[in-house]
Tab-separated table of C-alpha atoms in Angstrom:
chain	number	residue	atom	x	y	z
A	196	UNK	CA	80.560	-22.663	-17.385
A	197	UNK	CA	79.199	-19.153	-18.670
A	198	UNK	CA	76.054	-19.105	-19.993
A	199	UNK	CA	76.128	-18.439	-23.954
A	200	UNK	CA	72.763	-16.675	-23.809
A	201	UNK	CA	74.013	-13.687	-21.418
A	202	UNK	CA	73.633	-10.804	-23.235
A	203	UNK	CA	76.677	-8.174	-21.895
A	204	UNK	CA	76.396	-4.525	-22.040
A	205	UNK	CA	79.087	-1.876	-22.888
A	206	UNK	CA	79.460	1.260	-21.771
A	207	UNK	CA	78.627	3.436	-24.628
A	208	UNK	CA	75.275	1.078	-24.394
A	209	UNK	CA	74.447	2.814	-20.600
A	210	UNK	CA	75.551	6.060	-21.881
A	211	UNK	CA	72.714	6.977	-24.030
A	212	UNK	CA	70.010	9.350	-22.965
A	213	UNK	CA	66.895	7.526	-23.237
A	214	UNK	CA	64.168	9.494	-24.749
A	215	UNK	CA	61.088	11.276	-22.417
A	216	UNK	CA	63.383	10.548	-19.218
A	217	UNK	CA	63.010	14.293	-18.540
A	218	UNK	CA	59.337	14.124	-18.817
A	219	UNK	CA	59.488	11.204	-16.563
A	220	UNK	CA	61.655	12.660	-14.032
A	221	UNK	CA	59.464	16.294	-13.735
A	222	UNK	CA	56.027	14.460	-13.687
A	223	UNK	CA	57.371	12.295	-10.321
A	224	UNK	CA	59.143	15.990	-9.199
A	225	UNK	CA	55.423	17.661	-9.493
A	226	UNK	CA	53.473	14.228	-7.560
A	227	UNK	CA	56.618	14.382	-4.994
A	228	UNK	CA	54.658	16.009	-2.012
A	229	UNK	CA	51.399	14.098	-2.613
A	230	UNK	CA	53.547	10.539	-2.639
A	231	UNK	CA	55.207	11.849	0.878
A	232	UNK	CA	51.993	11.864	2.618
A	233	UNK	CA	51.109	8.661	0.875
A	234	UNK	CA	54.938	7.053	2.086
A	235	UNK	CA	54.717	8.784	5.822
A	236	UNK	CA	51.319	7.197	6.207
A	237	UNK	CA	52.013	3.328	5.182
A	238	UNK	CA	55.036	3.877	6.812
A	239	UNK	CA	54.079	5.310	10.863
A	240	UNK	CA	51.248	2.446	10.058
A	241	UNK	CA	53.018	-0.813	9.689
A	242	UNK	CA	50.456	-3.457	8.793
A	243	UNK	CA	51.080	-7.369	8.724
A	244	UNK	CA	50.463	-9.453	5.448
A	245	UNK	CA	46.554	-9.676	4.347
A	246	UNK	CA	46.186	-7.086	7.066
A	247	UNK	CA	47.025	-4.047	5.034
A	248	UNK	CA	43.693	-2.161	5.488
A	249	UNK	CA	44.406	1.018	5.567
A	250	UNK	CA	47.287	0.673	3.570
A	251	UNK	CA	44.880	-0.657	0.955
A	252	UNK	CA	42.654	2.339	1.525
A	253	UNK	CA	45.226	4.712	1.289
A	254	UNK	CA	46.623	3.670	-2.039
A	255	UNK	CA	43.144	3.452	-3.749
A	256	UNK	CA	42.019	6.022	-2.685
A	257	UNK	CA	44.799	8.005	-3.981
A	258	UNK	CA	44.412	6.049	-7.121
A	259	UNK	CA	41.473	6.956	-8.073
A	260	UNK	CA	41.794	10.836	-7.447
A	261	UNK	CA	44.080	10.185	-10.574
A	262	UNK	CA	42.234	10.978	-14.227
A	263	UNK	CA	41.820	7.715	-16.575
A	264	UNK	CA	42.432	5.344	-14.236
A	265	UNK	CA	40.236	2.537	-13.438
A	266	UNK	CA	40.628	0.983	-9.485
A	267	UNK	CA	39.652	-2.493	-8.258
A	268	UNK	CA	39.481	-2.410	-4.702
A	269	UNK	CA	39.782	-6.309	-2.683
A	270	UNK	CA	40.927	-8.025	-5.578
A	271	UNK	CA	41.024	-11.586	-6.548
A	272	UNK	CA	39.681	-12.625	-3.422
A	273	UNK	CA	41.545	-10.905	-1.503
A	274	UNK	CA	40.542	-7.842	0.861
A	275	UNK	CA	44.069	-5.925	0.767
A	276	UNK	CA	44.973	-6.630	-2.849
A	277	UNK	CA	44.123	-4.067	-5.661
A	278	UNK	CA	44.925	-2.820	-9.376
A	279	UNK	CA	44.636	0.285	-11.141
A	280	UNK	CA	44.856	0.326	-15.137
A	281	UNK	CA	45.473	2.997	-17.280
A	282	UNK	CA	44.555	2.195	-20.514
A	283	UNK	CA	45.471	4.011	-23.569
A	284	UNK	CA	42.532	2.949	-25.953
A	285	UNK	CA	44.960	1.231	-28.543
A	286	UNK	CA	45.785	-1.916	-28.459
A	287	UNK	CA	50.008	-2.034	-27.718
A	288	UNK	CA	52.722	-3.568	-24.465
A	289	UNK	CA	51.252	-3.446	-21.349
A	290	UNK	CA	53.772	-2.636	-18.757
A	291	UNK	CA	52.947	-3.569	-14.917
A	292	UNK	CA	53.868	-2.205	-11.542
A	293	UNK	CA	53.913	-4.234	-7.943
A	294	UNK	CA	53.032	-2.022	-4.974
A	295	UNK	CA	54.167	-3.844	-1.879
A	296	UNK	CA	52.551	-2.601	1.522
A	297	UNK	CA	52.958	-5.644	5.010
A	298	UNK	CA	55.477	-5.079	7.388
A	299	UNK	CA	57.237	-7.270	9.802
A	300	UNK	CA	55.877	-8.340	13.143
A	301	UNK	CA	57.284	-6.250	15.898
A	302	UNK	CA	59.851	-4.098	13.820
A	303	UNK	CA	57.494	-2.512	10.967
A	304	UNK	CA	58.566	-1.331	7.717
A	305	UNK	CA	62.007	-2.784	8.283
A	306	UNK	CA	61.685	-4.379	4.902
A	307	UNK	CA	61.036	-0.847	3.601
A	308	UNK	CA	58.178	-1.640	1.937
A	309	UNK	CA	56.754	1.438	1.770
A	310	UNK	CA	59.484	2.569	-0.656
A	311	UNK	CA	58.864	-0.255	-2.672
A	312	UNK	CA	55.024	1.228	-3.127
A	313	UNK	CA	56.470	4.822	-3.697
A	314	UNK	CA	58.984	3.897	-5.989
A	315	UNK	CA	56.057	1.463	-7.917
A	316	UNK	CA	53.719	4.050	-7.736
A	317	UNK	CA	55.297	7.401	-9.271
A	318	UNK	CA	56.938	5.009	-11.861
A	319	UNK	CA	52.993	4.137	-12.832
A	320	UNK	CA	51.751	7.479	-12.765
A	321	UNK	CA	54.679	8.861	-15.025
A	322	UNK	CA	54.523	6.183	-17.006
A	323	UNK	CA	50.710	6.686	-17.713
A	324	UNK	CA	51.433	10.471	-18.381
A	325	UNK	CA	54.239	10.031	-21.314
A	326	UNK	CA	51.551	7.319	-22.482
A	327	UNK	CA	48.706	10.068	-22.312
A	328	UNK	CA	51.167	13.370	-23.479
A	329	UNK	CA	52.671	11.498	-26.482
A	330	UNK	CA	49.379	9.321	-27.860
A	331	UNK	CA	50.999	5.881	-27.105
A	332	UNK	CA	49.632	2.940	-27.793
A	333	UNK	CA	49.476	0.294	-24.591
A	334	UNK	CA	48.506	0.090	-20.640
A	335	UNK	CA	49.843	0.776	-17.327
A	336	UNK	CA	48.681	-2.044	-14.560
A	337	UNK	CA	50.008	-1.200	-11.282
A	338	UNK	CA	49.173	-4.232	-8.679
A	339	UNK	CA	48.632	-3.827	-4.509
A	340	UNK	CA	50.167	-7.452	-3.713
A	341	UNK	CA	50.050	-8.392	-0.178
A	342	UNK	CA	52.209	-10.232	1.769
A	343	UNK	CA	55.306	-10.563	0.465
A	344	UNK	CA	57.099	-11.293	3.812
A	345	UNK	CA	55.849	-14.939	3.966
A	346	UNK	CA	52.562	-14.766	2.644
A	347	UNK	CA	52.917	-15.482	-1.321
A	348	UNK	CA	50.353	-12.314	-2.202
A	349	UNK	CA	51.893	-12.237	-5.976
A	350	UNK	CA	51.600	-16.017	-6.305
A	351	UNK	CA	48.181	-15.627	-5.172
A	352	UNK	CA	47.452	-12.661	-7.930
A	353	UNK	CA	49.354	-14.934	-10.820
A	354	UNK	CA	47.234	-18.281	-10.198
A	355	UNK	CA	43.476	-16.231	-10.263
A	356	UNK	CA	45.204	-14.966	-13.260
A	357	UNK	CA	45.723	-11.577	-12.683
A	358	UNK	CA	48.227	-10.685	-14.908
A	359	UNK	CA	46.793	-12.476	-17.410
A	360	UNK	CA	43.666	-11.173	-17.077
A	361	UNK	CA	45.190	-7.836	-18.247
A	362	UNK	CA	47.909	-9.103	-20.520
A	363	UNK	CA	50.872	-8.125	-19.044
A	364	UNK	CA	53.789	-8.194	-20.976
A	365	UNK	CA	56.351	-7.540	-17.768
A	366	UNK	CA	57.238	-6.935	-14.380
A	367	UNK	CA	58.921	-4.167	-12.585
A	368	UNK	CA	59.750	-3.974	-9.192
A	369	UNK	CA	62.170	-2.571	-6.764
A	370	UNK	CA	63.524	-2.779	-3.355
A	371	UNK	CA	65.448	-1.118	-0.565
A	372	UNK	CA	69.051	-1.504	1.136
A	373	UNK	CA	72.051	-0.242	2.409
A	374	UNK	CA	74.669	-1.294	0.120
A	375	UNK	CA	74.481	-0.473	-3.422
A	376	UNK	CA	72.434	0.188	-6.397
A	377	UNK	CA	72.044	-3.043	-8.998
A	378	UNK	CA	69.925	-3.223	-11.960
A	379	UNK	CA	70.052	-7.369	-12.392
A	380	UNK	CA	69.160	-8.450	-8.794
A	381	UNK	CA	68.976	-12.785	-8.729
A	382	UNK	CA	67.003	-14.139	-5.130
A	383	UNK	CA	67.149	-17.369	-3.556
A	384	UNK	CA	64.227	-20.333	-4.134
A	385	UNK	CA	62.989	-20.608	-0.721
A	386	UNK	CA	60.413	-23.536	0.896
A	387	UNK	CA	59.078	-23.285	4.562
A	388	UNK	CA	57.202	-26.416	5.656
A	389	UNK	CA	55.867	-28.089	9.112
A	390	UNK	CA	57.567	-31.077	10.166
A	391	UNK	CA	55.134	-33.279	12.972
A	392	UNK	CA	55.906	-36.868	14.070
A	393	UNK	CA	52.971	-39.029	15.536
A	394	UNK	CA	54.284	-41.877	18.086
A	395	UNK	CA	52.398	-42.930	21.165
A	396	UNK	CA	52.634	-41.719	24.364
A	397	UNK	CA	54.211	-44.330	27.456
A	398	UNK	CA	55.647	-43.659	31.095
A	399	UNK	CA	59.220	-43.078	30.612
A	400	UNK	CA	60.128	-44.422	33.818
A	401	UNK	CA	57.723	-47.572	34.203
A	402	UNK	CA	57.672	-48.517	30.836
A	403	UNK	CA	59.052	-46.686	27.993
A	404	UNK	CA	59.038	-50.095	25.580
A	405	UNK	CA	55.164	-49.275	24.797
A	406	UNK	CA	55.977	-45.405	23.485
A	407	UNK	CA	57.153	-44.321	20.000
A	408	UNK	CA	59.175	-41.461	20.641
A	409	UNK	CA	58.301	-38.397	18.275
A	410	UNK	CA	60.809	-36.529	19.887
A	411	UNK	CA	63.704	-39.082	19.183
A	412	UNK	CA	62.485	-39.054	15.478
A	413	UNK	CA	63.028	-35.379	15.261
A	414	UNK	CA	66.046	-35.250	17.021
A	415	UNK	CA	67.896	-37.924	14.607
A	416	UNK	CA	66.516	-35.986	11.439
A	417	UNK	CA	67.885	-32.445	13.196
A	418	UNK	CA	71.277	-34.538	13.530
A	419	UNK	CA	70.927	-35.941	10.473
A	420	UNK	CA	70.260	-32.409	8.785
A	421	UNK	CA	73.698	-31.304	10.620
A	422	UNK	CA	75.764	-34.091	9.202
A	423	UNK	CA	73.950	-33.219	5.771
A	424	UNK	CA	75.445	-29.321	5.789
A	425	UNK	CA	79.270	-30.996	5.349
A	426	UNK	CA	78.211	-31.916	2.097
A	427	UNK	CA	75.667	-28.643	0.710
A	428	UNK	CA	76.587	-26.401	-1.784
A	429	UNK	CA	77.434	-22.717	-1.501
A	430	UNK	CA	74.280	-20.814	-1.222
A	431	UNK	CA	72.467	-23.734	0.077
A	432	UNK	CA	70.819	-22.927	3.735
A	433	UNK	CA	69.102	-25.227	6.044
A	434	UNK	CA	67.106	-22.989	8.544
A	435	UNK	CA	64.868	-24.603	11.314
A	436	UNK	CA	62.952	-24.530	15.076
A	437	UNK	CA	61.178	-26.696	17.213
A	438	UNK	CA	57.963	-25.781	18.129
A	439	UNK	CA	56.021	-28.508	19.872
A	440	UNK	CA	59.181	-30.531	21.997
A	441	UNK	CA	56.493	-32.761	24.129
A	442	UNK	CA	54.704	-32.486	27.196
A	443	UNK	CA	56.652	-33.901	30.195
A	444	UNK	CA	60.007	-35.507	31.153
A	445	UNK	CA	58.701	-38.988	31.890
A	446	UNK	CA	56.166	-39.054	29.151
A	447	UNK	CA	57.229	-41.237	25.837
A	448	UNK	CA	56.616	-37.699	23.221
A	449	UNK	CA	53.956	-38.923	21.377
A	450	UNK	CA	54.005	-35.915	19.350
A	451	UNK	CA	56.278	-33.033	18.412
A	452	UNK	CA	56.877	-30.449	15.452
A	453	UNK	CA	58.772	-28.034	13.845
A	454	UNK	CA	59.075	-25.191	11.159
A	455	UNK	CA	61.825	-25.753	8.602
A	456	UNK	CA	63.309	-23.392	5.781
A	457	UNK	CA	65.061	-24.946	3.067
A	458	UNK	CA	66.877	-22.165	0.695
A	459	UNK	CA	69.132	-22.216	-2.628
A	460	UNK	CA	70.181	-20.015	-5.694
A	461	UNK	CA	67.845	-21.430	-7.880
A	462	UNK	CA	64.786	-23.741	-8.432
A	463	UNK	CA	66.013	-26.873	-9.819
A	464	UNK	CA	68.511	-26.894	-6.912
A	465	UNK	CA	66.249	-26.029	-4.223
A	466	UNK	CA	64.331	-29.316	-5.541
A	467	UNK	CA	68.052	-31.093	-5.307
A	468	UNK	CA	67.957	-30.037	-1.719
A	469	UNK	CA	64.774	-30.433	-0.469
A	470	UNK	CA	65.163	-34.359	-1.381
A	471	UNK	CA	68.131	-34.592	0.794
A	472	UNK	CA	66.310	-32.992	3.610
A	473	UNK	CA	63.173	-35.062	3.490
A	474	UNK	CA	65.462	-37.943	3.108
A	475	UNK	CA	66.600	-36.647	6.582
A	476	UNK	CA	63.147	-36.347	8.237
A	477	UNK	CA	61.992	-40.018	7.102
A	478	UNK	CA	64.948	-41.375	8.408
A	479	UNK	CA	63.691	-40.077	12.021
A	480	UNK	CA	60.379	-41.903	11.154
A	481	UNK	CA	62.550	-44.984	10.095
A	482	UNK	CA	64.282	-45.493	13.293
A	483	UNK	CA	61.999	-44.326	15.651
A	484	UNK	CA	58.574	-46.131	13.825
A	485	UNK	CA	57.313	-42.577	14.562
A	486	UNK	CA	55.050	-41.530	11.539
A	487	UNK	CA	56.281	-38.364	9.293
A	488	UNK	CA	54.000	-35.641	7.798
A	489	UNK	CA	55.398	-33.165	6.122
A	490	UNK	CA	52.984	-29.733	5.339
A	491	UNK	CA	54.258	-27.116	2.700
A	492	UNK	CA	53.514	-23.545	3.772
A	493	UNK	CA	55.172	-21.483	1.481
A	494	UNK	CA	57.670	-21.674	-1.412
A	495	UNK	CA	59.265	-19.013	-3.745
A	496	UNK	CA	60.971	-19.643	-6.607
A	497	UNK	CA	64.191	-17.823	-7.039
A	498	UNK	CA	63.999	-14.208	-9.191
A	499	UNK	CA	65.564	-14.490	-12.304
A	500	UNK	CA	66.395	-10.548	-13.598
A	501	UNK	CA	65.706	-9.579	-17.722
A	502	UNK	CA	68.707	-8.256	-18.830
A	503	UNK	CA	67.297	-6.595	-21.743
A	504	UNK	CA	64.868	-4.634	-19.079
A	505	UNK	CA	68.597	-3.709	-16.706
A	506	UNK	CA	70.480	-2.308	-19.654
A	507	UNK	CA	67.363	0.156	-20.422
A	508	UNK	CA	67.258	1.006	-16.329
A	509	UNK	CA	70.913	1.232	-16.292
A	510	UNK	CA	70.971	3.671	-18.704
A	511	UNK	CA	67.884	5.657	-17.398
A	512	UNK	CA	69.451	5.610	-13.755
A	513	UNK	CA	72.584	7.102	-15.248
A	514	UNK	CA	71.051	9.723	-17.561
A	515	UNK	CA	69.065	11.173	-13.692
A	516	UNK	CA	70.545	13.833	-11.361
A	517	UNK	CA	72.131	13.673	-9.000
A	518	UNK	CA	75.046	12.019	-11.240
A	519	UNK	CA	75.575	8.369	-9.404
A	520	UNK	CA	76.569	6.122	-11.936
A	521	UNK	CA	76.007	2.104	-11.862
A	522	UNK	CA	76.685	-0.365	-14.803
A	523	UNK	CA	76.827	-3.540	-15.683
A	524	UNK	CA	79.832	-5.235	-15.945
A	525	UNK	CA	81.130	-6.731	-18.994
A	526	UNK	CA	83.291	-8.880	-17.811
A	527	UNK	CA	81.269	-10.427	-15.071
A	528	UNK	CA	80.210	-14.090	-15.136
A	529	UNK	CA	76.898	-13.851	-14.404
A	530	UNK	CA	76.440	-10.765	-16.439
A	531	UNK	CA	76.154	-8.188	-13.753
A	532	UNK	CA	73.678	-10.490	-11.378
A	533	UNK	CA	73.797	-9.352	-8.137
A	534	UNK	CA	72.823	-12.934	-5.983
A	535	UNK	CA	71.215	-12.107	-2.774
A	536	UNK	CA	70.133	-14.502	-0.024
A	537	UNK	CA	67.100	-13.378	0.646
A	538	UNK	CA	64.056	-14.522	-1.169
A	539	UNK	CA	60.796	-12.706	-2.770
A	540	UNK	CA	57.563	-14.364	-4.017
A	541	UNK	CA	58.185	-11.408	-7.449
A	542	UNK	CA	60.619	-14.884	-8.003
A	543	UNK	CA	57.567	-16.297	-8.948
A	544	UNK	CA	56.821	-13.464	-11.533
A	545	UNK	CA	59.424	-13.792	-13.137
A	546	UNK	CA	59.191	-17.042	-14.031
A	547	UNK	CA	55.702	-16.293	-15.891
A	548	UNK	CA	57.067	-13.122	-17.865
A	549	UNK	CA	60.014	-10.816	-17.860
A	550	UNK	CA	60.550	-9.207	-14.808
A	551	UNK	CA	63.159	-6.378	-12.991
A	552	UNK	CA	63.632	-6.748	-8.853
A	553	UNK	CA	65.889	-3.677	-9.027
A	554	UNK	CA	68.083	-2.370	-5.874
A	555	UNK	CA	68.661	0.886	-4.660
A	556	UNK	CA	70.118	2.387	-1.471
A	557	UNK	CA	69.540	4.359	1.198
A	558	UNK	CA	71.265	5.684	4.249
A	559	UNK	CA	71.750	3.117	7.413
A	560	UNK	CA	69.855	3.450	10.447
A	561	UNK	CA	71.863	4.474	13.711
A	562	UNK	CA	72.506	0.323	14.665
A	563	UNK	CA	74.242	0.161	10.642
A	564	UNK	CA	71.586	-2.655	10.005
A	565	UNK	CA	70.401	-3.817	6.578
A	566	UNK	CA	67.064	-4.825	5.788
A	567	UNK	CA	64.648	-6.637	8.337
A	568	UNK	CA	66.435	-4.541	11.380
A	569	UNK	CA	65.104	-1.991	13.498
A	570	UNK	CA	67.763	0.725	11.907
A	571	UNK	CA	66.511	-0.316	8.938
A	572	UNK	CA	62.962	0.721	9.900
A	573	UNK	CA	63.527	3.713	11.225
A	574	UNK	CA	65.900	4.626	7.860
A	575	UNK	CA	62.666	3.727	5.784
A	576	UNK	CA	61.046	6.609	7.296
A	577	UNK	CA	63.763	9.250	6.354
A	578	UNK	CA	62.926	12.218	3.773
A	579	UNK	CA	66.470	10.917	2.142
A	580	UNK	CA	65.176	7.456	1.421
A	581	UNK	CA	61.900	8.500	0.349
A	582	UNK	CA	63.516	10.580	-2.649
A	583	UNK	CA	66.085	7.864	-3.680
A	584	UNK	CA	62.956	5.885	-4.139
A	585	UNK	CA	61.927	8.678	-6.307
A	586	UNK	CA	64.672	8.316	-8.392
A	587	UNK	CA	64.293	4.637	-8.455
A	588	UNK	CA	60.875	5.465	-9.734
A	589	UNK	CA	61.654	7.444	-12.351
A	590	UNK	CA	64.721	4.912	-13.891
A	591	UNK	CA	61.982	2.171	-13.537
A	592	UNK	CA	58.939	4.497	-15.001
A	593	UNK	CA	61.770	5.603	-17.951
A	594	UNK	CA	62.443	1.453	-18.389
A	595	UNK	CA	58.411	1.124	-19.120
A	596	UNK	CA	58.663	3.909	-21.482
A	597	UNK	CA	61.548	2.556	-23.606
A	598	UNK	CA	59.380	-0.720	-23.658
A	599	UNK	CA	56.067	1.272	-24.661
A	600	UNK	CA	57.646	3.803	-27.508
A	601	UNK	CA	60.506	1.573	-28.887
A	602	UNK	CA	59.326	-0.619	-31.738
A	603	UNK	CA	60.757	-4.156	-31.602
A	604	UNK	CA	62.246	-3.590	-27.705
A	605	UNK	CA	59.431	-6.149	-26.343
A	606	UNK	CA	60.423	-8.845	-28.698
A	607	UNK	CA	63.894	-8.788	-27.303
A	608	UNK	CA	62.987	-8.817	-24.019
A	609	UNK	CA	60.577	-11.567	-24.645
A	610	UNK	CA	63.468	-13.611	-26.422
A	611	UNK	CA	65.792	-12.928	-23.641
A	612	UNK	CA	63.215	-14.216	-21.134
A	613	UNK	CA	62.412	-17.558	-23.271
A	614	UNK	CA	66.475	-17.670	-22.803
A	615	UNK	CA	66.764	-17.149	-19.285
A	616	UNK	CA	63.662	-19.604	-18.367
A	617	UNK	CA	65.165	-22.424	-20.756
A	618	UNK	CA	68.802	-22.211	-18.828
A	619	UNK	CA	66.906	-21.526	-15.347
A	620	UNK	CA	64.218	-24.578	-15.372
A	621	UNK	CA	66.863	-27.056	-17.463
A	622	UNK	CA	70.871	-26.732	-16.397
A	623	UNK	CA	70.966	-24.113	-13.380
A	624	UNK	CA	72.272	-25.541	-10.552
């Protein structure tokens, strides 16, 4: 069943040249060099969630070479987060960035996070310049979040209140692949936890009648988990590894463990799913009289797009050169929505205020990998990628400025958004 509150874009919507997008575009064309030196250095100096020092340093310092901005270095208790906020001096929207910055162990920037901060960044800085050139009322926050891969650095930010703190009206965002460029990007909901059984530890030979067997326990809920898949949804994924197996062949286990990812197309069925899997691990502890805990180490919620916010990029990305088109389709079911598998904690943003997680692509690495591959890495690098994040910068930075100078724009978005989070936390399954 369609969802009456999609709102569906035609072409002659896409078509229309969205006003100070040529401002936009030559401000980022005049920063270009300065944001390649800022790109080649997060990128040759991949940097692990919470660990993004000079990362960190690079960006702030950068930030506040820049006139009227104000820079909060460590923020919100944490050492690699930050904010800049350029504030126009009357009271009006307040449009926010997020500057991504951690890499993955062992393969860096294979995520291409440091796109994400270029593209974040120049689409802050020309949005503060149209705000400062034409006297606009309203303020430019750009965020440093860390650790997106895993670590929940946005969630972090949005429960010490960050965005509220500066009143942020909405959320832009983009990220790198290899495929195509989307405006209305949907993640999965994603939960990681840490599964341990207690039993008690017997000789296996002697006398195994006196042991529990935490390793049995596990076992039965890992076949139990298999015999669950038959019966999962599409886009449901059960993801998991044993870490602690037991000690010794003729012991009795008296304890093992294991990491666990649960993901699905939305929150509410993530919740469905997790209840079936639990149900799986306490059966374990039910035939084995092993004891269950269960530890929650992360969970995102899935990113729901604004498409009030992807018919202004669309039509900024088309009105750029050089001319490559992308729309969204009228006739599609979900409205456009591109559904992804992979998961982002800017889910969580977007279920607190309007939010765009656009895509964009770039050339392949030599292997043909996507992101979270070493081809992918290396591609990140490239002088080609670097300026399509550019001109995802610019659509995003003209997006902000359609927000900022259009009288009445927020309110729809804001409507749109009540929409979205009323079908997304009640009937999406």
């Amino acid at each position: 069943m369609e969802d009456e509150n999609i709102v569906l874009v035609s072409h002659d919507d896409v078509d229309t040249m969205p006003p100070h997008l040529a401002e936009v575009s030559n401000f980022v064309d005049s920063v270009a060099d300065d944001l390649w030196s800022i790109n080649k250095r997060i990128h040759d100096n991949p940097e692990l969630g919470y660990h993004e020092h000079d990362a960190h340093a690079t960006l702030t310092t950068f930030m506040k070479s820049r006139n009227g901005w104000k820079v909060t270095t460590s923020a919100y208790g944490m050492e690699t987060a930050w904010l800049a906020v350029y504030d126009s001096g009357e009271e009006g929207s307040v449009v926010s960035f997020n500057v991504e910055m951690d890499a993955l162990p062992g393969i860096g920037h294979a995520c291409g996070h440091n796109l994400i901060a270029i593209a974040s960044l120049a689409a802050g800085l020309a949005t503060s310049s149209v705000l400062q050139h034409h006297q606009l009322p309203g303020r430019v926050v750009i965020f440093g979040t860390p650790a997106e891969e895993g670590g929940g650095g946005k969630i972090r930010l949005l429960r010490a209140g960050a965005f509220q703190d500066h009143g942020v009206d909405l959320s832009l965002i983009s990220h790198p692949g290899v495929v195509h460029d989307r405006a209305l990007v949907a993640t999965t909901a994603y939960a990681q936890f840490r599964v341990e059984y207690f039993g008690r530890a017997a000789h296996a030979a002697n006398s195994p009648w006196l042991g529990i067997n935490a390793l049995d326990a596990l076992i039965v809920a890992y076949n139990a988990i298999s015999v669950l898949r038959q019966q999962t949804m599409p886009g449901d994924v059960i993801q998991g590894h044993i870490t602690d197996g037991g000690t010794a062949p003729n012991i009795i286990h008296a304890y093992v463990a294991g990491v666990f990812v649960v993901r699905a197309p939305t929150a509410v069925r993530l919740r469905e799913l997790r209840e079936k899997v639990n149900a799986c691990f306490h059966a374990g502890a039910t035939a084995t009289g092993a004891r269950l805990e269960i530890t929650l180490m992360q969970m995102y919620k899935d990113h729901v797009p604004n498409r009030v916010l992807g018919t202004s990029y669309v039509r900024c990305w088309n009105a750029l050169d050089p001319p490559t088109r992308i729309t969204i389709p009228t006739d599609d079911r979900d409205g456009g929505v591109e559904r992804i598998a992979a998961s982002t904690d800017q889910g969580d943003v977007s279920y607190k205020m309007p939010s765009l997680n656009v895509s964009f692509s770039i050339p392949s690495g030599v292997d043909g990998g996507g992101p979270h591959s070493p081809g992918f890495a290396a591609a990140a690098g490239t002088k080609e990628a670097f300026l399509r994040s550019l001109r995802t910068g610019k659509a995003i930075a003209g997006t902000a400025v359609d927000v900022l100078a259009t009288p009445g724009l927020l309110e729809k978005v804001k409507e749109q958004w009540e929409k979205d989070m009323a079908f997304a936390t009640n009937t999406r399954k």
